[in-house]
Amino acid sequence: MEINHSASSMAFAQVISPPPSPLSRSRSKPSTGPPASTAALSSSFCSKLPPPAAGGGRRGGPANSLRCSASSSFEKYQTGSPSSDDVVELPLFPLPLVLFPGAVLPLQIFEFRYRMMMHTLLQTDLRFGVIYTDSVSGTANVGCVGEIVKHEQLVDDRFFLICKGQERFRVTSIVRTKPYLVAQVTWLEDRPSIDGGGDDLETLAREVETYMNDVIRLSNRLSGKPEKEVQDLRRNLFPTPFSFFVGSTFEGALREQQALLELENTATRLKREKTTLRNTLNYLSAATAVKDVFPSSS
């Protein structure tokens, strides 16, 4: 299901650019140039992937290539708080980005209706739904709660916010569209595999982390940056929050990020991310080989 709203319902808020950060984009198809999504994950790889914050959540539990660029920070988020059977009303903020549980999102709010929403939220529970929208596919029906953890109100009534991703949700119905979008939502949780699942989540998470480190290493090499030691990208995250962290780094491929957000199985998400990173690594390996043979062409 998609919420049928045009571009007019897209929030006019500015995503505040954080300091330069990490992976890049890439999509893999056998062709003369990098496929759309690998081109994204490999074209602007940064030297270093910001690791999850020290207080991050702990370890628990179709393939494309894209750009990993963890420009969003990552922190611990509340797990297992609401029940998936709960139906609640939630103000929605359609944005051209995908927010993951645990990710940190800086925003500047200047459109009038969303300033109204902020005034209401600051007097209530500080939580609203961030939901992906674009002019082609419209507004998605799965999003992530953003909780305001810091805010500043300026004299012209603009707001600067720092939000942290919390629970995922699915829109079930629209309550109202003015002055801003409000919907009834249910909470979305990862579920075990239907067949009982024999997947070793720890093994999958370790493999994904290895691919991420390899992608960062080759990206640094291509950009002429010094080699660095292997990083502990997981920082004691359980597989489920780690899978969200990995998805949050794929900044160049928003639809791929949305697909990862909507998956309801950790093993499936990690496998998809593993394939994407492997495709990206293959592309970067080929690009590195070309650079080594023809150094002047880089």
C-alpha positions as a printed NumPy array, in Angstrom:
array([[  0.   ,   0.   ,   0.   ],
       [  1.174,   3.518,  -0.706],
       [ -0.134,   6.752,   0.682],
       [ -1.373,   8.566,  -2.372],
       [  0.033,  12.027,  -1.839],
       [  1.67 ,  14.238,  -4.404],
       [  4.825,  16.276,  -4.084],
       [  2.757,  18.957,  -2.384],
       [  2.706,  16.789,   0.727],
       [  6.491,  16.523,   0.829],
       [  7.881,  18.327,   3.842],
       [  9.997,  21.372,   3.123],
       [ 12.595,  20.764,   5.759],
       [ 16.306,  20.881,   5.363],
       [ 18.418,  17.9  ,   6.285],
       [ 21.425,  19.435,   7.971],
       [ 24.577,  17.945,   6.511],
       [ 26.727,  16.303,   9.151],
       [ 30.508,  16.196,   8.897],
       [ 31.905,  14.109,   6.033],
       [ 31.595,  10.421,   6.758],
       [ 31.72 ,   6.968,   5.259],
       [ 31.019,   4.169,   2.747],
       [ 29.697,   5.218,  -0.619],
       [ 27.441,   3.727,  -3.269],
       [ 27.4  ,   1.052,  -5.847],
       [ 25.197,  -1.359,  -7.701],
       [ 26.412,  -4.348,  -9.525],
       [ 25.52 ,  -5.655, -12.949],
       [ 27.928,  -7.098, -15.415],
       [ 28.357,  -4.202, -17.814],
       [ 30.928,  -1.757, -19.053],
       [ 30.267,   0.7  , -16.266],
       [ 29.126,   0.457, -12.698],
       [ 25.427,  -0.347, -12.391],
       [ 23.225,   2.364, -11.053],
       [ 23.342,   1.384,  -7.421],
       [ 26.943,   0.253,  -7.273],
       [ 27.954,   3.371,  -8.993],
       [ 26.328,   5.075,  -6.079],
       [ 28.043,   2.887,  -3.36 ],
       [ 31.5  ,   3.153,  -4.857],
       [ 31.652,   6.588,  -6.43 ],
       [ 31.964,   8.616,  -3.267],
       [ 33.277,   6.29 ,  -0.613],
       [ 34.607,   8.132,   2.357],
       [ 37.694,   6.981,   4.163],
       [ 36.024,   6.033,   7.372],
       [ 32.668,   4.709,   8.45 ],
       [ 31.445,   6.341,  11.642],
       [ 31.023,   3.464,  14.054],
       [ 27.94 ,   3.014,  16.204],
       [ 28.008,   5.164,  19.311],
       [ 29.53 ,   3.636,  22.392],
       [ 26.109,   3.315,  23.965],
       [ 24.741,   1.407,  20.97 ],
       [ 22.348,  -1.516,  21.192],
       [ 23.903,  -4.883,  21.911],
       [ 24.31 ,  -8.011,  19.838],
       [ 21.231, -10.152,  19.408],
       [ 20.204, -11.541,  15.882],
       [ 17.228,  -9.526,  -3.786],
       [ 20.555,  -8.207,  -4.236],
       [ 21.851,  -4.906,  -5.32 ],
       [ 24.936,  -2.811,  -4.837],
       [ 24.779,   0.708,  -3.631],
       [ 26.526,   3.504,  -1.949],
       [ 27.403,   3.177,   1.668],
       [ 27.751,   6.53 ,   3.244],
       [ 26.947,   6.523,   6.886],
       [ 26.509,  10.211,   7.171],
       [ 23.989,   9.572,   9.861],
       [ 25.236,   8.679,  13.301],
       [ 23.941,   5.594,  14.997],
       [ 22.817,   5.179,  18.567],
       [ 20.946,   2.753,  20.729],
       [ 17.218,   2.661,  20.125],
       [ 14.434,   1.225,  22.215],
       [ 13.755,  -2.374,  21.264],
       [ 10.595,  -4.284,  21.921],
       [  8.767,  -1.398,  23.594],
       [  5.442,  -1.194,  21.728],
       [  3.387,  -4.198,  20.702],
       [  2.861,  -4.841,  16.996],
       [ -0.871,  -5.111,  17.771],
       [ -1.059,  -1.512,  18.985],
       [ -2.769,   1.026,  16.724],
       [ -1.815,   4.625,  17.439],
       [ -2.094,   8.019,  15.795],
       [  1.178,   9.535,  14.657],
       [  1.979,  12.824,  12.913],
       [  3.958,  12.099,   9.758],
       [  6.825,  14.   ,   8.199],
       [  7.332,  12.919,   4.542],
       [ 10.97 ,  13.455,   3.549],
       [ 13.192,  12.395,   0.632],
       [ 15.254,  10.149,   2.914],
       [ 14.974,   6.904,   4.874],
       [ 15.402,   6.931,   8.65 ],
       [ 16.47 ,   3.691,  10.348],
       [ 16.087,   2.673,  13.998],
       [ 19.135,   3.924,  15.869],
       [ 20.179,   6.47 ,  13.24 ],
       [ 20.55 ,  10.142,  14.144],
       [ 18.938,  12.709,  11.853],
       [ 19.617,  16.492,  12.041],
       [ 16.822,  18.648,  10.599],
       [ 15.998,  22.296,  10.132],
       [ 12.243,  22.975,  10.17 ],
       [ 11.058,  26.102,   8.411],
       [  7.763,  25.34 ,   6.619],
       [  4.793,  26.76 ,   8.567],
       [  2.761,  23.546,   8.954],
       [  5.752,  21.626,  10.283],
       [  6.612,  24.433,  12.66 ],
       [  3.057,  23.994,  13.954],
       [  3.728,  20.292,  14.329],
       [  6.91 ,  20.987,  16.286],
       [  5.093,  23.277,  18.714],
       [  2.62 ,  20.468,  19.391],
       [  5.295,  17.794,  19.732],
       [  7.356,  19.856,  22.163],
       [  4.343,  19.9  ,  24.474],
       [  3.62 ,  16.185,  24.114],
       [  5.859,  13.178,  23.499],
       [  8.471,  14.533,  21.021],
       [  7.834,  11.707,  18.536],
       [  6.739,  11.806,  14.904],
       [  6.924,   9.509,  11.902],
       [  9.582,  10.026,   9.242],
       [  8.419,   8.461,   5.989],
       [ 10.15 ,   8.319,   2.617],
       [  8.607,  10.156,  -0.34 ],
       [  9.663,  11.053,  -3.847],
       [  7.99 ,  12.476,  -6.946],
       [  8.08 ,   9.145,  -8.801],
       [  6.958,   6.492,  -6.334],
       [  4.982,   8.747,  -3.995],
       [  4.954,   8.272,  -0.238],
       [  5.809,   4.904,   1.283],
       [  3.606,   3.251,   3.879],
       [  6.452,   2.045,   6.121],
       [  8.538,   4.527,   8.072],
       [ 10.442,   5.032,  11.306],
       [  9.612,   7.06 ,  14.389],
       [ 11.921,  10.017,  14.939],
       [ 12.279,  11.106,  18.559],
       [ 13.466,  14.66 ,  19.188],
       [ 16.494,  14.452,  21.476],
       [ 17.716,  18.043,  21.06 ],
       [ 16.106,  21.146,  19.652],
       [ 16.649,  24.867,  19.264],
       [ 13.943,  27.379,  18.389],
       [ 15.149,  30.506,  16.607],
       [ 13.621,  33.965,  16.822],
       [ 11.986,  33.552,  13.392],
       [ 10.309,  30.355,  14.673],
       [ 12.501,  27.985,  12.705],
       [ 13.658,  24.876,  14.533],
       [ 16.916,  22.981,  14.533],
       [ 16.372,  19.38 ,  15.617],
       [ 18.406,  16.304,  16.358],
       [ 16.192,  13.226,  16.04 ],
       [ 16.924,   9.589,  16.774],
       [ 15.274,   6.701,  14.938],
       [ 13.127,   4.464,  17.114],
       [ 10.432,   1.929,  16.135],
       [  9.362,   1.167,  12.592],
       [  5.697,   1.524,  11.701],
       [  3.227,   0.757,   8.931],
       [  0.496,   3.233,   7.971],
       [ -2.97 ,   1.68 ,   8.153],
       [ -5.132,   4.745,   7.49 ],
       [ -4.941,   8.515,   7.112],
       [ -6.611,  10.474,   9.902],
       [ -6.128,  13.928,   8.384],
       [ -3.948,  15.76 ,   5.899],
       [ -4.117,  19.353,   7.254],
       [ -2.397,  21.273,   8.63 ],
       [ -0.019,  18.282,   8.486],
       [ -0.364,  14.585,   7.85 ],
       [ -1.607,  12.388,  10.719],
       [ -2.1  ,   8.636,  10.318],
       [ -3.045,   5.565,  12.254],
       [ -0.083,   3.201,  12.369],
       [  0.851,  -0.223,  13.663],
       [  4.34 ,  -1.138,  14.804],
       [  6.562,  -3.244,  12.595],
       [  8.876,  -5.836,  14.132],
       [ 11.262,  -8.408,  12.708],
       [  9.781, -11.905,  12.778],
       [ 11.461, -15.32 ,  12.749],
       [ 11.741, -17.123,   9.422],
       [  8.594, -19.041,   8.48 ],
       [ 10.562, -22.288,   8.136],
       [ 12.007, -21.901,  11.609],
       [ 15.153, -20.378,  10.17 ],
       [ 18.474, -22.129,  10.413],
       [ 20.412, -18.954,   9.714],
       [ 23.238, -18.113,  12.079],
       [ 22.681, -14.399,  12.595],
       [ 26.034, -13.908,  14.286],
       [ 27.848, -15.469,  11.336],
       [ 25.878, -13.353,   8.861],
       [ 26.6  , -10.178,  10.836],
       [ 30.329, -10.972,  10.965],
       [ 30.386, -11.586,   7.207],
       [ 28.611,  -8.292,   6.536],
       [ 31.062,  -6.465,   8.804],
       [ 33.988,  -8.051,   6.935],
       [ 32.607,  -6.93 ,   3.575],
       [ 32.077,  -3.41 ,   4.935],
       [ 35.678,  -3.202,   6.109],
       [ 36.913,  -4.482,   2.735],
       [ 34.776,  -1.925,   0.911],
       [ 36.152,   0.873,   3.094],
       [ 39.728,  -0.357,   2.57 ],
       [ 39.44 ,  -0.443,  -1.236],
       [ 37.568,   2.844,  -1.289],
       [ 40.396,   4.479,   0.656],
       [ 42.944,   2.953,  -1.7  ],
       [ 41.134,   4.253,  -4.771],
       [ 40.916,   7.737,  -3.306],
       [ 44.591,   7.725,  -2.328],
       [ 43.952,   7.7  ,   1.391],
       [ 46.2  ,   5.751,   3.773],
       [ 45.345,   2.183,   4.745],
       [ 43.781,   1.891,   8.181],
       [ 43.381,  -0.944,  10.599],
       [ 40.242,  -3.054,  10.439],
       [ 37.487,  -1.316,  12.365],
       [ 35.072,  -2.782,  14.866],
       [ 31.982,  -1.584,  13.041],
       [ 29.533,  -3.557,  15.153],
       [ 30.53 ,  -2.161,  18.543],
       [ 28.612,  -4.917,  20.348],
       [ 25.426,  -4.436,  18.343],
       [ 23.136,  -7.438,  18.12 ],
       [ 22.472,  -8.582,  14.515],
       [ 19.11 ,  -6.816,  14.196],
       [ 20.26 ,  -3.29 ,  15.135],
       [ 23.473,  -3.932,  13.222],
       [ 21.43 ,  -4.701,  10.095],
       [ 19.704,  -1.323,  10.517],
       [ 23.069,   0.375,  10.949],
       [ 24.339,  -1.179,   7.714],
       [ 21.2  ,  -0.063,   5.869],
       [ 21.65 ,   3.473,   7.166],
       [ 25.063,   3.644,   5.471],
       [ 23.674,   2.981,   1.975],
       [ 22.967,   6.635,   1.403],
       [ 23.067,   6.674,  -2.354],
       [ 20.194,   4.262,  -2.961],
       [ 17.058,   5.459,  -1.231],
       [ 14.739,   2.838,  -2.688],
       [ 17.116,   0.091,  -1.619],
       [ 17.198,   1.613,   1.855],
       [ 13.395,   1.681,   1.906],
       [ 13.287,  -1.981,   0.863],
       [ 15.676,  -2.868,   3.702],
       [ 13.601,  -0.881,   6.196],
       [ 10.45 ,  -2.761,   5.188],
       [ 11.912,  -6.264,   5.557],
       [ 10.589,  -8.132,   8.6  ],
       [ 13.373, -10.686,   8.959],
       [ 16.898,  -9.93 ,  10.172],
       [ 18.541, -12.783,   8.255],
       [ 16.911, -11.666,   4.994],
       [ 18.074,  -8.079,   5.572],
       [ 21.653,  -9.123,   6.367],
       [ 21.786, -11.42 ,   3.328],
       [ 20.601,  -8.626,   1.052],
       [ 23.162,  -6.234,   2.537],
       [ 25.875,  -8.885,   2.181],
       [ 25.083,  -9.294,  -1.524],
       [ 25.063,  -5.543,  -2.049],
       [ 28.418,  -5.132,  -0.322],
       [ 29.905,  -8.09 ,  -2.209],
       [ 28.793,  -6.571,  -5.523],
       [ 30.272,  -3.251,  -4.488],
       [ 33.521,  -4.934,  -3.475],
       [ 33.725,  -6.655,  -6.868],
       [ 33.305,  -3.322,  -8.615],
       [ 35.904,  -1.625,  -6.416],
       [ 38.345,  -4.519,  -6.948],
       [ 38.025,  -4.118, -10.718],
       [ 38.458,  -0.347, -10.452],
       [ 41.534,  -0.83 ,  -8.262],
       [ 43.057,  -3.263, -10.759],
       [ 42.536,  -0.754, -13.577],
       [ 44.122,   1.977, -11.49 ],
       [ 47.144,  -0.212, -10.735],
       [ 47.646,  -0.984, -14.448],
       [ 46.906,   2.546, -15.671],
       [ 47.805,   4.809, -12.736],
       [ 47.717,   7.957, -14.88 ],
       [ 44.067,   7.335, -15.811],
       [ 42.821,   7.798, -12.257]])
